[in-house]
CSV table of C-alpha atoms in Angstrom, one decimal:
chain,number,residue,atom,x,y,z
A,1,MET,CA,123.2,120.1,84.1
A,2,ALA,CA,126.6,120.0,82.5
A,3,SER,CA,127.9,116.5,81.8
A,4,ALA,CA,131.7,115.9,81.8
A,5,CYS,CA,131.3,112.4,80.3
A,6,GLY,CA,130.3,113.5,76.9
A,7,ALA,CA,127.2,112.5,74.9
A,8,GLY,CA,126.9,109.1,76.6
A,9,HIS,CA,125.2,110.5,79.8
A,10,SER,CA,121.9,108.9,80.5
A,11,PRO,CA,118.9,111.2,79.8
A,12,LEU,CA,117.4,113.5,82.5
A,13,PRO,CA,113.7,113.9,83.1
A,14,GLN,CA,112.4,117.1,81.5
A,15,ARG,CA,111.2,118.5,84.8
A,16,LEU,CA,112.1,118.3,88.4
A,17,GLY,CA,109.1,119.8,90.3
A,18,ARG,CA,108.4,123.2,88.8
A,19,HIS,CA,112.0,123.4,87.3
A,20,THR,CA,113.0,122.5,83.7
A,21,LEU,CA,116.1,120.4,83.4
A,22,ARG,CA,118.6,120.6,80.6
A,23,LEU,CA,121.5,118.2,80.0
A,24,LEU,CA,124.5,120.0,78.5
A,25,HIS,CA,127.3,118.1,77.0
A,26,ASP,CA,130.0,118.1,74.3
A,27,ASN,CA,130.8,115.3,72.0
A,28,ARG,CA,133.9,114.5,74.1
A,29,ARG,CA,134.8,114.0,77.7
A,30,LEU,CA,135.3,117.3,79.5
A,31,THR,CA,137.5,118.2,82.4
A,32,ARG,CA,135.9,119.5,85.5
A,33,PRO,CA,136.6,123.2,84.7
A,34,GLU,CA,135.4,122.7,81.1
A,35,ALA,CA,132.2,121.2,82.3
A,36,ALA,CA,131.7,124.0,84.9
A,37,ASN,CA,132.3,126.6,82.2
A,38,LEU,CA,129.8,124.9,79.9
A,39,GLY,CA,127.2,125.2,82.7
A,40,LEU,CA,128.1,128.9,83.3
A,41,ARG,CA,127.8,129.7,79.6
A,42,HIS,CA,124.3,128.2,79.5
A,43,ALA,CA,123.0,129.3,82.9
A,44,THR,CA,119.8,131.4,82.6
A,45,ALA,CA,118.6,131.5,86.2
A,46,PRO,CA,119.4,134.5,88.4
A,47,ALA,CA,121.3,132.3,90.8
A,48,ILE,CA,123.8,129.4,90.1
A,49,ALA,CA,124.9,126.4,92.1
A,50,PHE,CA,127.2,123.5,91.4
A,51,LEU,CA,127.1,119.9,92.5
A,52,ASP,CA,129.6,117.1,91.9
A,53,ASP,CA,127.9,113.9,90.9
A,54,ASP,CA,129.1,112.0,94.0
A,55,ASP,CA,127.8,114.7,96.5
A,56,ALA,CA,124.3,115.9,97.5
A,57,LEU,CA,122.6,119.1,98.3
A,58,LEU,CA,120.7,119.1,101.5
A,59,PRO,CA,116.9,120.0,101.2
A,60,GLU,CA,117.4,123.4,102.6
A,61,HIS,CA,120.3,124.4,100.4
A,62,PHE,CA,118.5,126.8,98.1
A,63,ALA,CA,116.1,128.2,100.7
A,64,VAL,CA,118.9,129.1,103.1
A,65,LEU,CA,121.3,130.5,100.6
A,66,SER,CA,118.8,132.3,98.4
A,67,GLU,CA,117.3,134.0,101.6
A,68,ALA,CA,120.9,135.1,102.6
A,69,LEU,CA,121.3,136.7,99.1
A,70,ARG,CA,117.8,138.2,99.3
A,71,GLN,CA,118.7,139.9,102.6
A,72,ARG,CA,121.9,141.2,101.2
A,73,ALA,CA,121.3,142.7,97.7
A,74,ASP,CA,124.9,144.0,97.7
A,75,VAL,CA,126.4,140.5,97.9
A,76,ALA,CA,126.6,138.1,95.0
A,77,PHE,CA,128.0,135.0,96.7
A,78,ALA,CA,126.7,133.0,99.7
A,79,TYR,CA,128.0,129.7,101.1
A,80,GLY,CA,127.2,127.4,103.9
A,81,VAL,CA,128.6,124.3,105.7
A,82,SER,CA,129.3,120.9,104.2
A,83,CYS,CA,128.9,117.6,106.0
A,84,VAL,CA,132.0,115.7,105.0
A,85,THR,CA,131.0,112.0,104.8
A,86,ASP,CA,132.7,108.7,104.1
A,87,VAL,CA,131.5,106.2,101.5
A,88,HIS,CA,128.9,104.9,104.0
A,89,GLY,CA,127.4,108.3,104.6
A,90,GLN,CA,128.9,108.7,108.1
A,91,VAL,CA,129.6,112.4,108.9
A,92,LEU,CA,133.3,112.7,109.6
A,93,ARG,CA,133.4,116.5,110.2
A,94,LEU,CA,131.9,119.8,109.1
A,95,TYR,CA,133.6,121.9,106.5
A,96,GLY,CA,132.9,125.6,106.1
A,97,GLU,CA,134.1,128.7,107.9
A,98,PRO,CA,134.1,132.5,107.5
A,99,PHE,CA,136.0,133.7,104.5
A,100,VAL,CA,139.5,135.1,105.1
A,101,ALA,CA,140.8,136.8,102.0
A,102,SER,CA,144.5,136.5,102.9
A,103,ARG,CA,144.1,132.7,102.9
A,104,MET,CA,142.0,132.3,99.7
A,105,LEU,CA,144.8,131.1,97.5
A,106,VAL,CA,146.2,128.6,100.0
A,107,GLN,CA,143.3,127.0,101.8
A,108,GLY,CA,139.7,126.4,100.9
A,109,HIS,CA,137.0,127.8,103.1
A,110,PHE,CA,134.1,125.6,101.8
A,111,ALA,CA,133.2,122.9,99.3
A,112,VAL,CA,132.0,123.5,95.7
A,113,GLY,CA,128.5,122.2,96.4
A,114,SER,CA,127.9,124.6,99.4
A,115,PHE,CA,127.4,127.9,97.6
A,116,LEU,CA,124.9,129.9,95.6
A,117,MET,CA,126.0,132.8,93.5
A,118,ARG,CA,124.2,135.5,91.4
A,119,ARG,CA,124.6,135.2,87.7
A,120,SER,CA,125.9,138.8,87.8
A,121,LEU,CA,129.3,137.2,88.7
A,122,VAL,CA,129.3,135.3,85.4
A,123,GLU,CA,128.3,138.5,83.6
A,124,ALA,CA,131.3,140.1,85.3
A,125,GLY,CA,133.6,137.5,83.7
A,126,VAL,CA,134.3,134.9,86.4
A,127,ARG,CA,135.2,131.5,84.8
A,128,PHE,CA,137.0,128.3,85.8
A,129,ASP,CA,140.6,128.1,84.8
A,130,GLU,CA,140.6,125.2,82.3
A,131,ALA,CA,144.4,124.7,82.7
A,132,LEU,CA,143.8,123.3,86.2
A,133,GLU,CA,143.2,119.6,86.8
A,134,VAL,CA,142.4,120.1,90.6
A,135,LEU,CA,141.7,123.1,92.8
A,136,GLU,CA,139.9,124.8,89.9
A,137,ASP,CA,137.2,125.8,92.4
A,138,LEU,CA,139.7,127.5,94.7
A,139,GLU,CA,140.9,129.7,91.9
A,140,PHE,CA,137.3,130.3,90.8
A,141,PHE,CA,136.3,131.4,94.3
A,142,ALA,CA,139.3,133.8,94.3
A,143,GLN,CA,137.8,135.5,91.2
A,144,CYS,CA,134.4,135.7,92.9
A,145,ALA,CA,135.9,137.2,96.0
A,146,GLN,CA,137.4,140.0,93.9
A,147,ARG,CA,133.9,141.0,92.8
A,148,SER,CA,131.7,140.2,95.9
A,149,GLU,CA,131.8,139.8,99.6
A,150,MET,CA,131.9,136.0,100.3
A,151,LEU,CA,128.9,135.7,102.7
A,152,PHE,CA,129.2,132.8,105.1
A,153,VAL,CA,125.9,131.2,106.4
A,154,PRO,CA,126.6,128.9,109.3
A,155,ARG,CA,124.1,126.2,108.3
A,156,ALA,CA,124.6,122.8,106.8
A,157,VAL,CA,123.6,122.8,103.1
A,158,HIS,CA,125.6,120.1,101.4
A,159,ARG,CA,127.0,116.5,101.8
A,160,TYR,CA,130.5,116.1,100.5
A,161,ASN,CA,131.6,112.5,100.0
A,162,ILE,CA,135.3,113.0,100.5
A,163,GLU,CA,136.2,109.4,99.4
A,164,ALA,CA,134.4,109.4,96.1
A,165,GLY,CA,135.0,111.2,92.8
A,166,THR,CA,138.1,112.1,90.9
A,167,SER,CA,138.8,115.7,91.8
A,168,GLY,CA,142.1,114.7,93.4
A,169,THR,CA,141.6,116.6,96.6
A,170,GLY,CA,139.6,114.2,98.8
A,171,THR,CA,141.6,111.5,100.7
A,172,GLN,CA,145.3,112.1,100.1
A,173,THR,CA,147.7,109.9,98.1
A,174,ALA,CA,151.2,110.8,96.8
A,175,GLU,CA,149.7,111.3,93.3
A,176,ARG,CA,147.0,113.6,94.6
A,177,ALA,CA,149.4,115.5,96.7
A,178,LEU,CA,151.6,116.2,93.6
A,179,ALA,CA,148.5,117.3,91.6
A,180,VAL,CA,147.6,119.7,94.4
A,181,ARG,CA,151.2,121.1,94.6
A,182,THR,CA,151.2,121.6,90.8
A,183,ALA,CA,147.8,123.3,90.8
A,184,LEU,CA,148.8,125.6,93.7
A,185,ALA,CA,152.0,126.6,91.8
A,186,HIS,CA,149.9,127.5,88.7
A,187,ILE,CA,147.4,129.4,90.8
A,188,HIS,CA,150.0,131.4,92.7
A,189,GLY,CA,151.9,132.2,89.5
A,190,LYS,CA,148.7,133.4,87.8
A,191,TRP,CA,147.7,135.6,90.8
A,192,ARG,CA,151.1,137.2,91.2
A,193,LYS,CA,150.7,138.9,87.8
């Protein structure tokens, strides 16, 4: 687990079931993309997933997505559907749809907690753009899409609490809308090159 809050994160248990847990941190607060890249640099498993601290993976997340990747050895990225919830856990809508490459730099197709990717994508050089304050996942997914088919699995695998967190893309305010426009301008400029 990569901690964005620095060394002050509460300790983790050493194990979760049969899995060893490691807490990665820097001595300073990290941005979301810096924390994500810290996790990518230290990932050792054959498959990698991400989870924001205010969201939750559904119990079948890994089973569903790892089976999809097992069935398609030629694919390095699989994603499912997120249940978008309010602060009370009430499902507001479902989020996740088949990937359309022509829309990848304009509109998200899925939430960051709803995917599983092979470590081979990291070995191929995909990283989060640390210049982005929001939409770093959108740009990261575009990099992944250049290297793999984006396999959609139409099953709920994740709970996305849209009203919590600090990513800036949940419920819209004028400040968040400006952050999104700024990030999109950066992303579009980068990908035009």
